[in-house]
C-alpha positions as MATLAB code, in Angstrom:
seq = 'MEHTQIIRDVQQSLLAMQDLSYRDFQAKLMPTVDKETVIGVRTPQLRSFAKTFGKTAEAKEFLTQLPHTYYEENNLHGMLLGQIRDYPEAIDALDRFLPFVDNWATCDLLVLPVLGKHLDQLLPEIDRWMASEHIYTVRFAIGLLMRYYLEEAFRPEYPDRVMHVCSEEYYINMMRAWYFATALAKQYDAILPYLTERRMDTWTHNKAIQKAIESYRITPEQKAFLRTLRVKKSI';
ca = [
      -9.266   -3.581   33.275;
     -12.536   -4.933   31.844;
     -13.048   -4.922   28.093;
     -16.044   -2.611   28.277;
     -14.161   -0.143   30.473;
     -11.283    0.034   28.006;
     -13.714    0.821   25.193;
     -15.486    3.448   27.299;
     -12.174    5.084   28.192;
     -11.063    5.199   24.547;
     -14.387    6.652   23.441;
     -14.242    9.307   26.173;
     -10.732   10.260   25.068;
     -11.880   10.565   21.466;
     -14.952   12.594   22.385;
     -12.736   14.969   24.363;
     -10.972   15.803   21.063;
     -14.202   16.318   19.132;
     -14.453   19.112   16.572;
     -18.043   19.270   15.331;
     -17.292   21.393   12.266;
     -14.608   18.932   11.256;
     -17.041   16.069   11.802;
     -19.519   17.664    9.402;
     -16.762   18.154    6.808;
     -15.438   14.625    7.238;
     -18.858   12.989    7.055;
     -19.556   14.577    3.656;
     -16.479   12.852    2.242;
     -17.629    9.410    3.370;
     -21.121    8.661    2.075;
     -20.828    5.018    3.143;
     -20.456    5.988    6.812;
     -23.311    6.934    9.139;
     -22.626   10.491   10.304;
     -23.684    9.530   13.829;
     -20.652    7.254   14.041;
     -18.227   10.069   13.192;
     -16.913   11.944   16.226;
     -14.788   14.532   14.429;
     -11.184   14.101   15.553;
      -8.467   15.630   13.434;
      -5.882   13.152   12.191;
      -2.795   14.732   13.853;
      -4.537   14.561   17.230;
      -5.569   10.978   16.647;
      -2.022   10.018   15.643;
      -0.650   11.629   18.783;
      -3.150    9.720   20.907;
      -2.342    6.461   19.095;
       1.374    6.939   19.695;
       0.833    7.252   23.443;
      -1.997    4.738   23.767;
      -0.088    2.174   21.719;
       2.453    1.791   24.525;
      -0.161    0.550   26.976;
      -1.488   -2.924   27.732;
      -4.984   -1.594   27.083;
      -4.095   -0.980   23.435;
      -3.578   -4.695   22.794;
      -6.924   -5.421   24.386;
      -8.585   -2.692   22.319;
      -7.432   -4.438   19.134;
      -9.379   -7.548   20.097;
     -12.662   -5.651   20.443;
     -14.296   -5.731   17.021;
     -16.431   -4.323   15.588;
     -15.949   -0.788   16.841;
     -18.709    1.773   17.178;
     -17.041    4.922   15.880;
     -15.184    5.804   12.688;
     -12.330    7.193   14.771;
     -12.061    3.933   16.701;
     -11.463    2.169   13.396;
      -8.848    4.745   12.446;
      -7.195    4.365   15.843;
      -7.191    0.607   15.296;
      -5.451    1.103   11.954;
      -2.842    3.395   13.485;
      -2.140    0.854   16.230;
      -1.629   -1.830   13.582;
       1.019    0.429   12.083;
       3.037    0.019   15.277;
       3.312   -3.780   14.902;
       6.878   -4.869   14.146;
       6.341   -8.625   13.752;
       5.320   -9.619   10.220;
       3.153  -12.711   10.969;
       1.438  -10.774   13.756;
       0.733   -7.936   11.324;
      -0.847  -10.277    8.754;
      -3.020  -11.907   11.409;
      -4.095   -8.512   12.739;
      -5.001   -7.319    9.233;
      -7.038  -10.453    8.568;
      -9.046   -9.731   11.698;
      -9.529   -6.037   10.964;
     -10.020   -5.724    7.195;
     -13.539   -7.245    7.134;
     -14.685   -4.396    9.403;
     -13.258   -1.556    7.300;
     -16.273    0.226    5.815;
     -14.899    3.311    4.088;
     -12.093    4.522    1.841;
     -10.518    6.831    4.421;
      -9.895    4.145    7.034;
      -8.706    1.804    4.283;
      -6.178    4.280    2.885;
      -4.939    5.220    6.346;
      -3.774    1.624    6.928;
       0.006    1.769    6.648;
       2.064   -0.979    8.280;
       5.793   -0.314    7.704;
       6.675   -3.914    8.609;
       4.988   -5.090    5.392;
       7.532   -3.231    3.290;
      10.311   -5.345    4.802;
       8.799   -8.618    3.586;
       7.853   -7.946   -0.027;
       8.326  -11.505   -1.295;
       6.201  -12.922    1.507;
       3.614  -10.183    1.069;
       2.736  -10.940   -2.571;
       0.669  -14.081   -1.835;
      -1.233  -12.148    0.833;
      -1.941   -9.377   -1.681;
      -3.285  -11.942   -4.140;
      -5.456  -13.452   -1.418;
      -6.845  -10.077   -0.358;
      -7.383   -9.014   -3.959;
      -9.617  -12.052   -4.455;
     -11.812  -11.029   -1.529;
     -15.473  -10.133   -1.948;
     -15.048   -7.286    0.527;
     -14.665   -3.898   -1.191;
     -12.073   -2.376    1.105;
      -9.976   -5.518    1.406;
      -9.552   -5.418   -2.371;
      -8.843   -1.685   -2.281;
      -6.228   -2.225    0.439;
      -4.510   -4.929   -1.617;
      -4.285   -2.709   -4.693;
      -2.929    0.065   -2.487;
      -0.131   -2.233   -1.330;
       0.897   -2.916   -4.929;
       0.921    0.820   -5.514;
       2.892    1.616   -2.344;
       5.563   -1.076   -2.469;
       5.854   -2.475   -5.995;
       6.209    0.422   -8.406;
       9.907    1.136   -7.971;
      12.762   -1.313   -7.317;
      10.343   -4.180   -6.660;
       8.335   -3.555   -9.856;
       7.672   -6.464  -12.205;
       5.797   -6.146  -15.529;
       3.185   -8.697  -14.444;
       2.048   -6.706  -11.388;
      -0.140   -4.222  -13.312;
      -1.936   -7.211  -14.851;
      -3.100   -8.183  -11.366;
      -4.766   -4.815  -10.981;
      -6.131   -4.793  -14.527;
      -7.794   -8.165  -13.997;
      -9.723   -7.054  -10.936;
     -13.296   -7.043  -12.211;
     -15.690   -4.962  -10.155;
     -18.506   -2.471  -10.472;
     -17.634   -0.975   -7.089;
     -16.653    2.694   -7.277;
     -14.094    2.536   -4.471;
     -12.301   -0.406   -6.053;
     -12.194    1.095   -9.531;
     -11.072    4.449   -8.183;
      -8.120    2.691   -6.557;
      -7.399    0.857   -9.815;
      -7.311    4.205  -11.609;
      -5.119    5.697   -8.889;
      -2.754    2.734   -9.216;
      -2.342    3.196  -12.976;
      -1.936    6.965  -12.679;
       0.802    6.481  -10.083;
       2.343    3.695  -12.159;
       2.529    6.033  -15.147;
       4.582    8.441  -13.041;
       7.004    5.708  -11.974;
       6.989    3.162  -14.817;
       5.701    5.165  -17.775;
       6.966    2.963  -20.620;
       5.728   -0.255  -19.004;
       2.288    1.152  -18.201;
       1.512    3.147  -21.331;
       0.374    0.091  -23.379;
      -2.465   -0.467  -20.906;
      -3.882    2.804  -22.236;
      -2.801    2.779  -25.863;
      -4.200   -0.748  -26.237;
      -7.309    0.029  -24.148;
      -6.904   -2.995  -21.900;
      -9.218   -1.639  -19.198;
     -12.862   -0.629  -18.976;
     -13.619    2.875  -20.206;
     -14.300    4.426  -16.786;
     -11.042    3.237  -15.198;
      -9.117    4.060  -18.390;
     -10.339    7.653  -18.454;
     -10.054    8.152  -14.696;
      -6.448    6.947  -14.722;
      -5.667    9.462  -17.470;
      -7.421   12.228  -15.535;
      -5.482   11.527  -12.362;
      -2.203   11.229  -14.265;
      -2.768   14.582  -15.945;
      -3.368   16.123  -12.510;
      -0.035   14.762  -11.253;
       3.049   16.959  -11.063;
       5.160   13.831  -11.655;
       3.940   13.500  -15.252;
       5.757   15.718  -17.781;
       3.851   18.232  -19.937;
       4.712   16.183  -23.032;
       3.369   13.008  -21.429;
       0.195   14.808  -20.360;
      -0.381   16.086  -23.875;
      -0.126   12.561  -25.265;
      -2.307   11.072  -22.530;
      -5.060   13.544  -23.424;
      -5.193   12.017  -26.915;
      -5.886    8.590  -25.373;
      -9.155    9.508  -23.691;
     -12.022    7.307  -24.783;
     -15.309    8.974  -25.638;
     -18.247    7.363  -23.894;
     -20.822    5.922  -26.254;
     -24.206    7.628  -26.176;
];
């Protein structure tokens, strides 16, 4: 089947699942995405389609066709990457796709289980992606440290990697804050000095505290103490 026909068929399948009210809701959450590129497909439907489509030869061809036109095509691409079982293939596929990720939702949807089976090999890739100039590549890298390296694989130096990411980009700093809030829930004693010693910029510091206080995994006593660590913004 021709490349263009595969793309047309995928787009027709996605448009057949369109929910316009959901599109309007979704578009409001993604100010970096042109609303005209959002079809409005609910995630469970898209996952079901990806599960079936991923078994076809056309799916492999679809992954070579970048950039995509629609937001949902990017999400479908990410879901198909999640089906890859070969680690080197997964890294190569991510390197091709990450530069085209243009929003937080597609970025955070990217979950490749095979990565979790190669944590030692993955660390250099995380460092490489974290040094990228592309917003969502950096966000993805921080998300990997949060997903895979806050429990048994945790090392005290890993939070430093996130702390040392210097950016004025909202979607990077929001992920940094999310990382530290999650880290507080899983490695409280190791992470607390980042706040008590004010090692981060004020915005990320306060946002991490806010998100931690909203978490059910933080005890009431911990939340009470974290509230005392908020930094007042200078006027």
